Structures are given as C-alpha cells and as structure tokens.
Coordinates of C-alpha atoms in Angstrom, one line a residue:
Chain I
X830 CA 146.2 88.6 18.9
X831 CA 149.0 91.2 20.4
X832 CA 151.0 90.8 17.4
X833 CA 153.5 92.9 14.9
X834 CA 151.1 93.2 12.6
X835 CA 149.0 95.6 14.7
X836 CA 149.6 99.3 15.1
X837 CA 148.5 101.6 17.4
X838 CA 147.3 104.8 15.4
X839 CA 145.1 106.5 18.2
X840 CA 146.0 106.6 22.4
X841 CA 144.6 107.9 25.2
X842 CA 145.6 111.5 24.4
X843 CA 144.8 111.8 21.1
X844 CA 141.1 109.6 21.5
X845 CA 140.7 112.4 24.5
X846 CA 141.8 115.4 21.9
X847 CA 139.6 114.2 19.0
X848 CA 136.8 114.5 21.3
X849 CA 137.4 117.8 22.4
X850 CA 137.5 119.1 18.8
X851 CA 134.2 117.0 17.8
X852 CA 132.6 118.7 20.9
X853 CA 133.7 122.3 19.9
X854 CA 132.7 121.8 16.3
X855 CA 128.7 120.8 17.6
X856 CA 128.8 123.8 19.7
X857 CA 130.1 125.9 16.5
X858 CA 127.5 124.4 14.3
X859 CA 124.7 125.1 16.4
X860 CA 125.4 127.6 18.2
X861 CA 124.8 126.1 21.6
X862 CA 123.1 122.8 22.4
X863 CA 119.3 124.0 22.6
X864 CA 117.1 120.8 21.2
X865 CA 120.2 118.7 20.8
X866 CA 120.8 115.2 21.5
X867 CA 123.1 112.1 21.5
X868 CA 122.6 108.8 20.7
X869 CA 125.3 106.2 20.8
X870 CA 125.1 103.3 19.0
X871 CA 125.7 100.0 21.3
X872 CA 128.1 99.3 22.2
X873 CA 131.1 101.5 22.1
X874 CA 129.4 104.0 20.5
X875 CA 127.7 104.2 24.0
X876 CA 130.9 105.5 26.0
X877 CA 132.2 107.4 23.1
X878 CA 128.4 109.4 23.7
X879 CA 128.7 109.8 27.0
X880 CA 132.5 111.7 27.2
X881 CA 131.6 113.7 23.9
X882 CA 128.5 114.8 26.4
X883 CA 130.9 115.6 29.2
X884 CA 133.3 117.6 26.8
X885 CA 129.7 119.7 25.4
X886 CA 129.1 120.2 29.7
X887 CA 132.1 121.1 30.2
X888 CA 132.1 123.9 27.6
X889 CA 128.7 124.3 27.8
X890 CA 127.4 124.5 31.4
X891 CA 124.9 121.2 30.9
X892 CA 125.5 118.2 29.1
X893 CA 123.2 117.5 26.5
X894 CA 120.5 113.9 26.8
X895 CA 122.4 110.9 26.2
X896 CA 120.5 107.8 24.7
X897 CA 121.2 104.4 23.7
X898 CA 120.4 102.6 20.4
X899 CA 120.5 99.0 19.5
X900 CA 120.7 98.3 15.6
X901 CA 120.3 94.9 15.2
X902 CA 116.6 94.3 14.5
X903 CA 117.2 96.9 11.9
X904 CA 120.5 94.6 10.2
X905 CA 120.2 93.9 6.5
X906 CA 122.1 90.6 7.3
X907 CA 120.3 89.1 9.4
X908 CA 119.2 86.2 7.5
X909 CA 123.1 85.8 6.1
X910 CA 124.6 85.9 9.6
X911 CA 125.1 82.4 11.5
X912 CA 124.0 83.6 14.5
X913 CA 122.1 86.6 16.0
X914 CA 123.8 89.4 17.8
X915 CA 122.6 89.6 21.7
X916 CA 120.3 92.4 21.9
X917 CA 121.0 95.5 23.7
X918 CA 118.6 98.0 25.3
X919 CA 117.3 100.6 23.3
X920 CA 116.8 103.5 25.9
X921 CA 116.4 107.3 24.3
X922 CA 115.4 109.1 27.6
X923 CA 114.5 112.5 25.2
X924 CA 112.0 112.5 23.0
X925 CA 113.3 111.9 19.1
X926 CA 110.6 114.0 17.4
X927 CA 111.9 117.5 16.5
X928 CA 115.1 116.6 18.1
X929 CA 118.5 117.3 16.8
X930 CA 120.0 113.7 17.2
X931 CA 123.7 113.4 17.0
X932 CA 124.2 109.1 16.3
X933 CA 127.8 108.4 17.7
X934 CA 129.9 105.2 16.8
X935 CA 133.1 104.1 16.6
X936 CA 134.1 103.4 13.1
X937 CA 132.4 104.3 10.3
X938 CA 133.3 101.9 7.6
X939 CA 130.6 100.3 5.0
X940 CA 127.8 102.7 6.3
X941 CA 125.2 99.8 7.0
X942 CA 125.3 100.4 10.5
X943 CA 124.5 103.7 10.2
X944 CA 121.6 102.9 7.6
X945 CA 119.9 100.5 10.4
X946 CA 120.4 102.7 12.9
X947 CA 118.4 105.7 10.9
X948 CA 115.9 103.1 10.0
X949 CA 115.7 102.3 14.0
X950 CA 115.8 105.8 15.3
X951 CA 112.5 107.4 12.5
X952 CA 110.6 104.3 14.5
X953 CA 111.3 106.2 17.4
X954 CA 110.3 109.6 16.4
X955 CA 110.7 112.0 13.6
X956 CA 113.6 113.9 14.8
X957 CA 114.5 117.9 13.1
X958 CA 117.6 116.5 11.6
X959 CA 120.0 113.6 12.3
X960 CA 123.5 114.3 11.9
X961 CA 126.4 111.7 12.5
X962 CA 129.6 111.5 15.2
X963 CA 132.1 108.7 14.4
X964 CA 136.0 108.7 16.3
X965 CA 137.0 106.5 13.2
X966 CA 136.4 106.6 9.7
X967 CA 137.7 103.8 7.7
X968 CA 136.7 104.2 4.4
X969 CA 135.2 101.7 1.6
X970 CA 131.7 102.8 1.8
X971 CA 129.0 101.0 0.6
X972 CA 126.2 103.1 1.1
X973 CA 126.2 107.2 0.6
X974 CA 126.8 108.2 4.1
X975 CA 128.9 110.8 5.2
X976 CA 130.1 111.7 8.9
X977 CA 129.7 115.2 10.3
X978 CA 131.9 115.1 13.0
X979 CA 135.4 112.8 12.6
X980 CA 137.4 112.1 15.2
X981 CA 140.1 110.6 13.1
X982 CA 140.5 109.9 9.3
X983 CA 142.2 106.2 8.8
X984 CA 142.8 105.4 5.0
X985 CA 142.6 101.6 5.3
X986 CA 142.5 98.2 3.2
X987 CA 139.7 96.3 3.3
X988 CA 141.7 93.4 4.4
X989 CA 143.0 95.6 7.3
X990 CA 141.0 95.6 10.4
X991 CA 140.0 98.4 12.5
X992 CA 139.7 97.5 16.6
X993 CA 138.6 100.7 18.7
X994 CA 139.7 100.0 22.2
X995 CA 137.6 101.8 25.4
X996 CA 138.6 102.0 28.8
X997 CA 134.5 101.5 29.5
X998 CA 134.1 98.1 27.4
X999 CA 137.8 97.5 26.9
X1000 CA 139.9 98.9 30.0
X1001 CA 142.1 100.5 27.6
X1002 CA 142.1 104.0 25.4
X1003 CA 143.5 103.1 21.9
X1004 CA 143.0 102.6 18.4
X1005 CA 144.8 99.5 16.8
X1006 CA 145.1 99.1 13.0
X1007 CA 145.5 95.5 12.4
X1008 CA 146.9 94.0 8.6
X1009 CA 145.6 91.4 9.0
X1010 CA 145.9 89.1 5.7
X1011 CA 143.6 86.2 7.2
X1012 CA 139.6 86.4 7.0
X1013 CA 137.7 89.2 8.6
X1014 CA 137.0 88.2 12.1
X1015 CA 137.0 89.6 15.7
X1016 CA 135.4 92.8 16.6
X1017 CA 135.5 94.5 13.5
X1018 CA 131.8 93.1 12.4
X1019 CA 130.8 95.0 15.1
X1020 CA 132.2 98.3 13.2
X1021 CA 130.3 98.1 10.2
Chain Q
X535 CA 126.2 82.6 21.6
X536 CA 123.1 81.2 20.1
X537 CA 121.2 78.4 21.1
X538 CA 122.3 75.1 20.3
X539 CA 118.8 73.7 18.7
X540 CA 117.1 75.0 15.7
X541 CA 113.7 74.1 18.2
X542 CA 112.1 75.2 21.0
X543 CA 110.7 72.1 22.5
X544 CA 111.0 72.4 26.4
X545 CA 112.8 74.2 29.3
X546 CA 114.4 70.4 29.6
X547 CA 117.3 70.7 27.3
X548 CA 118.2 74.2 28.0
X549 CA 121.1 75.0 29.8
X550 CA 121.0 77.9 32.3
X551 CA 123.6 80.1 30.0
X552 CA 121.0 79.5 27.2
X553 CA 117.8 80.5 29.3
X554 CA 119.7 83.9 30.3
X555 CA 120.5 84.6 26.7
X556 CA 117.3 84.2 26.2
X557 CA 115.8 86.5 29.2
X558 CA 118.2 89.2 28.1
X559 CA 117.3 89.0 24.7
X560 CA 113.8 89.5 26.1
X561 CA 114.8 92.1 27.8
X562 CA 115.9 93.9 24.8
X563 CA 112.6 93.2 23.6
X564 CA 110.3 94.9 26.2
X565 CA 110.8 98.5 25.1
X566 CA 109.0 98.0 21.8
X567 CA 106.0 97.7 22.9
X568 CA 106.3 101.4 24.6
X569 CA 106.8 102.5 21.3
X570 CA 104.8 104.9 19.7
X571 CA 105.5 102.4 16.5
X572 CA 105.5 99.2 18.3
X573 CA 106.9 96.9 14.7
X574 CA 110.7 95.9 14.3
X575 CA 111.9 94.4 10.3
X576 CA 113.7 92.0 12.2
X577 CA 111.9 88.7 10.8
X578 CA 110.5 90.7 7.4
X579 CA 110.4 88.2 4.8
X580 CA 109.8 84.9 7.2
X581 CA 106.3 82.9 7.8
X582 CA 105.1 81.6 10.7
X583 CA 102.8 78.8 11.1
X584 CA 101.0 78.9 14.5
X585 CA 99.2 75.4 14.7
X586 CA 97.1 74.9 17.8
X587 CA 95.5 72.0 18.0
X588 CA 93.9 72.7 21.4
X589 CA 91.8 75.5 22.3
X590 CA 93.8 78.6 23.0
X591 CA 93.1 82.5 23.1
X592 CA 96.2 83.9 24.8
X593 CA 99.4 82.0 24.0
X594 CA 98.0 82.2 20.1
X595 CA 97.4 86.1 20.4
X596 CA 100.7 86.2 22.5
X597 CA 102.4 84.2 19.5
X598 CA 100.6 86.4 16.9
X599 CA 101.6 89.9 18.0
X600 CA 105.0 88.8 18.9
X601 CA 105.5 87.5 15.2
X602 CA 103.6 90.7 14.0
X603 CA 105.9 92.9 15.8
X604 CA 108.6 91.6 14.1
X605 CA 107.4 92.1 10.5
X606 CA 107.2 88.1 10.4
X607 CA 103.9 86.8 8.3
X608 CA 101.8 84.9 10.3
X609 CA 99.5 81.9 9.6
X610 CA 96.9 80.8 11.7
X611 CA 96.1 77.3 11.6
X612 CA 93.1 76.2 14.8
X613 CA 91.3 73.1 15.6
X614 CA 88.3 74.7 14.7
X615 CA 88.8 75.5 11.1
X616 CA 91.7 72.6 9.9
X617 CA 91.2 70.0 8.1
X618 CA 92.7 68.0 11.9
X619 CA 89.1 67.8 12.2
X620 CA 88.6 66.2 8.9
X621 CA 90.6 62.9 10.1
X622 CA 94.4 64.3 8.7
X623 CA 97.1 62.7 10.9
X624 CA 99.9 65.2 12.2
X625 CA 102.3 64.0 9.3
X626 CA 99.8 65.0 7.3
X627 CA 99.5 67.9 8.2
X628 CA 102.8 69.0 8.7
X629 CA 103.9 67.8 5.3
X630 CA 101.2 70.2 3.9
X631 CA 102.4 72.7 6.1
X632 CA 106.2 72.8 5.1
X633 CA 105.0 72.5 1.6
X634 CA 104.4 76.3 1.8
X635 CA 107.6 76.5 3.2
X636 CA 107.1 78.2 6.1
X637 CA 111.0 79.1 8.6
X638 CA 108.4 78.4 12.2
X639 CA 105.7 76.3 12.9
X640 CA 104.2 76.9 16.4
X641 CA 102.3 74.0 18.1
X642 CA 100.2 73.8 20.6
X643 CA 98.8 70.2 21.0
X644 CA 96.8 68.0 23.4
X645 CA 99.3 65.2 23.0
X646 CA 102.5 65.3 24.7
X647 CA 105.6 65.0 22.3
X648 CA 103.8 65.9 19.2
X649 CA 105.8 69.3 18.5
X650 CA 109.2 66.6 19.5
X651 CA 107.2 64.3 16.2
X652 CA 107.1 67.6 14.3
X653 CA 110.8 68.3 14.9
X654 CA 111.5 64.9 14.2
X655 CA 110.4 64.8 10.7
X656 CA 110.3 67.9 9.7
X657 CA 112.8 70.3 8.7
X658 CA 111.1 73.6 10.0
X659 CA 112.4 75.3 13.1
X660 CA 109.4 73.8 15.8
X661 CA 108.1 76.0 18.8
X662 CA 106.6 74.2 21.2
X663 CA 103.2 76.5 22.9
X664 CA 101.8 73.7 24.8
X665 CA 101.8 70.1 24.9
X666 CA 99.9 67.8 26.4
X667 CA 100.5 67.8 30.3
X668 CA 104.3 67.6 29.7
X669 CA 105.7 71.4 28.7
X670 CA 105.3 75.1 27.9
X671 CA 108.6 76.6 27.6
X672 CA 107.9 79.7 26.8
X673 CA 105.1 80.6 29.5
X674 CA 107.7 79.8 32.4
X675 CA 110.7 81.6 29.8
X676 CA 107.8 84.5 30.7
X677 CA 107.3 83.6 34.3
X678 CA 111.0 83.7 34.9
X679 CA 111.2 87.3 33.4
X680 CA 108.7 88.5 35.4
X681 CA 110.5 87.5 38.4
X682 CA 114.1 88.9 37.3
X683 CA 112.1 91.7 36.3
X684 CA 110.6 92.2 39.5
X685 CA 112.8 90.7 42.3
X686 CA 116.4 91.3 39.8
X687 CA 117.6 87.6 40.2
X688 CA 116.5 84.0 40.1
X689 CA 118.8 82.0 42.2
X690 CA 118.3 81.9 45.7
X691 CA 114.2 83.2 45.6
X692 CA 111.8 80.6 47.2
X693 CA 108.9 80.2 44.5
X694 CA 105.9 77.9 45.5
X695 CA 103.7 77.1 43.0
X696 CA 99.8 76.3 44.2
X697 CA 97.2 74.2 42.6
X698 CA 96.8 71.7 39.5
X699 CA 100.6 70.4 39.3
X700 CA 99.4 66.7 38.1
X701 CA 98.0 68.3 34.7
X702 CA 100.5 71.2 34.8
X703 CA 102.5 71.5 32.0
X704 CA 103.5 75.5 33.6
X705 CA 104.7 74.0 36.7
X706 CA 106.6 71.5 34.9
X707 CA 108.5 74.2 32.6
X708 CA 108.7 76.4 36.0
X709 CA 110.2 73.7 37.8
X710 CA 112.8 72.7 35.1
X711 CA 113.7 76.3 34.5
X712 CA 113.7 77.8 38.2
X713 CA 116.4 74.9 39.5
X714 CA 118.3 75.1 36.4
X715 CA 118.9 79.0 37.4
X716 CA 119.0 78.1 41.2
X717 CA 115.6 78.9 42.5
X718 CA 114.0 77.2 44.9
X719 CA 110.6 75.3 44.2
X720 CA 108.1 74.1 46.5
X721 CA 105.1 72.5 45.2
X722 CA 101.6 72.6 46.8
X723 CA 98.1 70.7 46.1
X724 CA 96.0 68.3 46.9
X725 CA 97.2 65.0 47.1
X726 CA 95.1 63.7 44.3
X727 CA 96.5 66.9 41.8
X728 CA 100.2 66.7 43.6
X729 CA 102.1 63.8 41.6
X730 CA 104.3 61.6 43.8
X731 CA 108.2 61.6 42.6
X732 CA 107.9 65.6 42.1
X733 CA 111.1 65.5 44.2
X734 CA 113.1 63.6 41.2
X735 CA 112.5 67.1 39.5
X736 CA 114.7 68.6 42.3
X737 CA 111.7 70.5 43.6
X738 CA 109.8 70.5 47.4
X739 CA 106.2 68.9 47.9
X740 CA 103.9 69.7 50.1
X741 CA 100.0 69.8 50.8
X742 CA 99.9 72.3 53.2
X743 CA 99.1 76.0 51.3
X744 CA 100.6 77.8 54.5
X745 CA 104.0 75.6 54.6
X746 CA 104.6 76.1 50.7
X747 CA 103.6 80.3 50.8
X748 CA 105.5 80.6 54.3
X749 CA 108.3 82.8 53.5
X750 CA 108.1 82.9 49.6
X751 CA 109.4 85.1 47.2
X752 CA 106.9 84.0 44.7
X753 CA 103.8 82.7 44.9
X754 CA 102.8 81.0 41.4
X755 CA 99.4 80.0 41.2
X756 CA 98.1 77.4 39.0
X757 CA 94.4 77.6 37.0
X758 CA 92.0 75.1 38.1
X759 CA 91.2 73.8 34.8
X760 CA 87.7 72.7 35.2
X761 CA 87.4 71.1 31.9
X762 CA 90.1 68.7 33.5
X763 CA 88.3 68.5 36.9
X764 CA 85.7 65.7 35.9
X765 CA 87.6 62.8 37.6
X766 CA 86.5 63.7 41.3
X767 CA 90.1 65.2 41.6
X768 CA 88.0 67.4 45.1
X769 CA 84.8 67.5 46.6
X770 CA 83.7 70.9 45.4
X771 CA 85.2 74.3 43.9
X772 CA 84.2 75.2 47.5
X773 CA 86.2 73.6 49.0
X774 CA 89.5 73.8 46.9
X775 CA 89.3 77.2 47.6
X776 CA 89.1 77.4 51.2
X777 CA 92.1 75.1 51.2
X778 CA 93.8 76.2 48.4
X779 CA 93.1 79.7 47.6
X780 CA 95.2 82.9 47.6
X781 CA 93.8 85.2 50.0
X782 CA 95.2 88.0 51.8
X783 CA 95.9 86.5 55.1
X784 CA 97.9 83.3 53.4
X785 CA 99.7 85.9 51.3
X786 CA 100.4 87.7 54.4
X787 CA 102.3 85.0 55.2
X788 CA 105.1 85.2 52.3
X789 CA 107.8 87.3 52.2
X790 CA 108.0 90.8 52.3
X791 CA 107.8 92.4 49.1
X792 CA 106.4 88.8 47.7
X793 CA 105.0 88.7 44.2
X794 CA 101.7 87.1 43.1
X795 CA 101.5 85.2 39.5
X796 CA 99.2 83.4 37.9
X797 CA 99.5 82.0 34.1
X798 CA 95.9 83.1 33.4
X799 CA 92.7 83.0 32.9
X800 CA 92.1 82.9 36.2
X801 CA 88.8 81.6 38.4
X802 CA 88.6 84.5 40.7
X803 CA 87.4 82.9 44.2
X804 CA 88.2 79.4 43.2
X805 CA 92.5 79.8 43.3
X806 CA 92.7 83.1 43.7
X807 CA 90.6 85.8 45.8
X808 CA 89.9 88.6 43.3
X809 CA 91.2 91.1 46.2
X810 CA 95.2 89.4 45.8
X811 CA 94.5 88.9 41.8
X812 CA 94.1 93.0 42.0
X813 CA 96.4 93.7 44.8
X814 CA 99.6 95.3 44.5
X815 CA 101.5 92.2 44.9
X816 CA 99.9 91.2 41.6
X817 CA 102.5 90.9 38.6
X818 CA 99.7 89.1 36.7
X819 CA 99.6 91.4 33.5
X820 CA 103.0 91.9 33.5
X821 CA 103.0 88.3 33.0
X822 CA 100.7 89.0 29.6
X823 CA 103.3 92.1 28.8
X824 CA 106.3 90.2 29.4
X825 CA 104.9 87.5 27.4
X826 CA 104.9 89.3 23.7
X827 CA 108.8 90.0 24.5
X828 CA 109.9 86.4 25.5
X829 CA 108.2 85.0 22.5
X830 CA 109.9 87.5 19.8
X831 CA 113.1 86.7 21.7
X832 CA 112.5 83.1 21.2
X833 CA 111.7 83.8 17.4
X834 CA 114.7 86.1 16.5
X835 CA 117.3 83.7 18.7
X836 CA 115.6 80.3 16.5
X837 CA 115.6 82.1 13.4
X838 CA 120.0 83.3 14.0
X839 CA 120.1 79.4 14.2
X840 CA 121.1 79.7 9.8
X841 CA 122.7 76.6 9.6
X842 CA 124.7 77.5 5.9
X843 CA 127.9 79.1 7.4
X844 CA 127.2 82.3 5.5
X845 CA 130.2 84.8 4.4
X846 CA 130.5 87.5 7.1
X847 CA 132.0 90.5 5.0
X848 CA 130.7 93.7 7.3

C-alpha cells in the first residue's frame, strides 16, 4: 500500500496544531466549557476526542467528559453491506440530556456517519444542542451536514481516498491522501 | 470477519475466533438495555419467525425481546396454537413459513437435528434455540459471557458442570464451547444421568460432587428436568439432592471468588439450595441479562451474512 500515489497532507505537527485551534475555537464559542461534552465516534474519532479534551484542560483548567459512540446499529447500509462491522462499546459516562455534545471524527465525507450517529446519540438523551468536530473534511456530501469545528479542509476526488493515521489505533500521526484509481477499499468505509 | 454460516445450528462448527466475535459483539450489546430507550433500527425492516415446537417461556421471551430491541418484526409460532398439532410435518411447515418470506426462523424442537432439516431445505437463515438432547448454542454463547464477564477470560478457568448431563443439551453446547476457548470441563452426575464416552468431548467425568466443585472457577448447575425423570434415573428428589445439590459447604469448596450458574428455572432444594441460588456467588440473572445481548448479537452477525456481494460506495 506505501506507494507514490499517496501523499502525506497532514503530520504530527500540523494534526497536533489543528487541534489546538479546534480547542480554542469551543472555548471561544462558549465561553468556557460549562455543560459541554465530547463524544467520539469509534474508532479514531475516539483518540481524536480524547487529545481535543486535553488541549480544552490544558487551556481550561479541567478537561471536559469524554464519551464513546458506536454508529453501526444506526447504518443505513446495513442490509447492502456483505458483512457487519464488529460492534464497539457505546459508553457516554455524562448524561446526554441538556448536554452540549461535541461528536468528533476523523473525516467528514458523505455525512452518513454523522446522520447515524445523531440518530444513536437522541436514543441516548435529548441533548441542548449537538454540534460537530471533524480533523478532515473531504467533501462530496450526501446529506446537509456541516462541521463546526475543521481541523483541515481537503478538496478531494471521490476516487481519491482519505486514510487518517493515529498514533493510538495506528502508531503513527499523519494524514495520507491516496489517488487511488482502483475501487474504494481499505479504511476509508470507515470515514463515511 | 463474519461468520462463515448463514445458520446458527450448534457451538460444534464454530471456531474459537468466531465464538469471540460473537462474545464481543455481545458485548457491544449489553449497554442497550441500560438505556433509557432500550430499541436499536439495526434489523428494522426484517421478520423473525420464532418456531418452538417444545414448551418454552424463557429462551422465546429471551428470543422475543432481543429481536424487538432491534426493531426486527417478530412472529410467534408455539406448539400450542400451530397447526404442528394439526398433523403438518416440519416441511410443511417450514414451506408455509418461508412463503411469508421471513430473513430468521428460530427453532426450538424436541427432535434433535430438526433446525439442521430446516437449514437443509430451506433458504432462511436457521437459529437453533434448542434441540432435542443434542444443542443450545446460544444458552452456553450466554453462559460463556457471563463467565468473561465475570472472571475476564475463558481459557485456563476450571468449570464443572452438575446434574442431568445425559439429557443436557446446555452441557453439551458448554462443553463444545468451553474446550474450544481452552476451559477446563469436569462433568458430574449420577452414573445413570452421566453418559459414558463424555471424555471423547475432551471433557472430565466424575460422580463425585466434591471432586468435580474442588477448586472450580465455575460451578454450572444443570435443572433436574422432572418431566424427564420418569425412567427411575434416582431413588428420590431426596436423595439427588443430598448427593448432588449446591449448598454452601460444597461451594465452600471451589475456588475463591467462584461463580454459581444455573440455566434456569431452577428447583430450589432439589439442585440447588435456595441460600447459594441467592448468595453472592450467584451470576444466575445475569445469565437472563446477558442472555437478550448474545441473542441480538447472534441476529445482527447472521443477518451481515448478505450473500449478493453488494457495491460498497461510503
């Protein structure tokens, strides 16, 4: 897979700066982090939740709750996909209603994710407001979603593939843009 | 990773990686029901036939919320109300079924092998709650989570498991499934109710209650099923129990930190003493809990199992 045809648009650094500025731009929004919490969609949206936490307690004093959210009872292609995703926890150790609930992923890309995560969070609770935290966005939605908070904007083909590398899941900080002509494939389902 | 069978027939052709996708896949599960709204869409649109041919409360209301949960239609289909009564054979009856086109059918039969004649002729995905004296996958799929739940791991824990083995069809799931993950199984009865050649299942035998609980991990105890007992199998319920039954000094003698399971209903005083059935050592309705989550597992791994390769454009 380490081929030419991949390019590296996002290291360690500038993952790490994108954060910061995400983190500064909560705290401007609101004002502090009274009532606010993360939740990071499995599973690199976990890690990405948990540093954006560290860069609020850093600023702030106290990190913010993190929680963890699963999305794929709430898939809309789960009766057009070969084969069922292995289910994750889902652990939200604040309570949702009248929350302030910041999702976090990696790449936002055709939205859908984020539609079944909404969908699975309101089960959960009927939080304040939701607002959305992606380090990537791709592009080429298919539903109206919009991100908040964007760690980096990557104008993309859809035939291009997006792979968000984590030291946490990956043991690596970087973003890798990949043009790939070939079928969709690898991770990138995972960043829908 | 998926599992390799559109069925659920037995623990038997499971290989241990598919078991622990299963278990974790459970465990993804058991946070829905501390939900506030305790429903996922996951199988919205899909019908499930649950078919029980033999009396059953439980495993049926197990089956039912754990389909419910997942937004999945259910049908109920029981001995007492089916036309199995009226003389239909189970071809029959399963052509009728799938002409409603149900995507499950879960059977629970007196007969062993008849949700294997199901899967056979059929072309609905078969889950198999009972048969016969042969298995019940998904009450030792259950068991096992209870114990990873409880003690973390599988391999390595001594589990004896007390009672009815001969007409067992939870031992003989519990036995396939706990070797297959590395557990060690001693079995314990009466000689008459303790089935020579348990061995060739890789398992211990032994009719002595103290040598099977001495040092266990787990101590799995079987129901008497007195509606099976009419062939003299013991004396008396009297005695079973004062030579089988789980009381506090032969639990005493497990390990520290030992577990007490039972697949329900139980006879309090006949296998187990109601003072161990209510004791802290009891995982019993965590068993019942633990059960909802292992069967929606189950139902969302079978129903991944779309054999149309289908275009994958997220």
């Amino acid at each position: 897979m380490q081929d030419a045809s991949r390019v590296r648009v996002m290291d360690a650094a500038s993952i790490d700066r994108s954060i910061t500025r995400m983190a500064h731009e909560i705290l401007e929004r609101h004002k502090g982090l009274s009532g606010i919490g993360l939740v990071g969609v499995q599973t690199r949206g976990v890690p990405l939740a948990r540093r954006l936490a560290a860069k609020l307690a850093a600023i702030e004093g106290a990190p913010p709750p993190v929680g963890v959210l699963d999305i794929n009872l709430y898939r809309d292609d789960l009766s057009r996909i070969a084969e069922h995703p292995v289910l994750r926890r889902t652990e939200i150790p604040f309570a949702v209603d009248g929350a302030t609930v910041i999702l976090v992923d990696d790449v936002l890309y055709t939205g859908r994710t984020v539609r079944a995560a909404l969908d699975a969070l309101i089960d959960l609770g009927r939080p304040r407001a939701i607002e959305l935290a992606v380090l990537v966005d791709r592009g080429h939605r298919e539903l109206p979603v919009r991100a908040d908070y964007v760690g980096k904007n990557l104008p993309t083909a859809p035939a291009e593939t997006v792979d968000v590398c984590l030291e946490e899941t990956d043991g690596r900080d970087e973003v890798l843009i990949a043009k790939a002509p070939g079928a969709g494939g690898g991770k990138e389902e995972a960043h829908a | 990773m998926k599992l390799t069978s559109p069925h659920l027939l037995g623990i038997e052709p499971l290989t241990p990686a598919e078991i622990t996708l299963i278990l974790d896949t459970a465990d993804g599960f058991t946070d829905i029901a501390t939900r506030e709204i305790k429903k996922v869409p996951t199988l919205r649109g899909k019908t499930v036939v649950n078919l029980f041919v033999e009396p059953s409360t439980r495993t049926r209301s197990s089956f039912e919320l754990a389909e419910k949960r997942l937004s999945a239609d259910a049908l109920n289909f029981s001995t007492a109300t089916s036309s199995l009564v009226k003389g239909e054979t189970l071809l029959d009856t399963l052509r009728n079924l799938e002409a409603m086109k149900p995507d499950f059918i879960v059977i629970r039969h007196s007969e062993a092998g008849a949700p294997h004649f199901l899967a056979k002729h059929g072309r609905t995905s078969i889950v198999n709650a009972g048969d016969g004296a042969h298995e019940h996958p998904t009450q030792a799929l259950l068991d096992a989570l209870t114990i990873r739940r409880s003690k973390g791991r599988l391999a390595g824990l001594r589990v004896a498991i007390v009672g009815d083995i001969l007409h067992s069809r939870v031992a003989r799931s519990n036995v396939h499934l706990l070797t297959k993950m590395g557990a060690d199984v001693v079995l314990c009865g009466p000689p008459t109710l303790l089935p020579r050649g348990v061995a060739a299942l890789g398992a211990k035998a032994t009719h002595r209650m103290q040598e099977a609980v001495e040092g266990a991990d787990v101590v799995m105890m079987l129901r008497i099923q007195l509606e099976r007992m009419r062939g003299g199998f013991f004396p008396t319920l009297r005695e079973y129990a004062a030579f089988y039954g789980l009381d506090t000094p032969r639990l005493a003698r497990a390990a520290p930190g030992a577990i007490v399971m039972h697949p329900g209903p139980i006879n309090r005083g006949v296998e187990i003493m109601g003072e161990v059935a209510d004791g802290s050592a009891s995982v019993i309705l965590d068993q019942v809990t633990n059960g909802i989550a292992v069967r929606m597992a189950v139902l969302y791994l079978l129903a991944g199992g779309n054999r149309e390769p289908a275009p994958q454009e997220r």
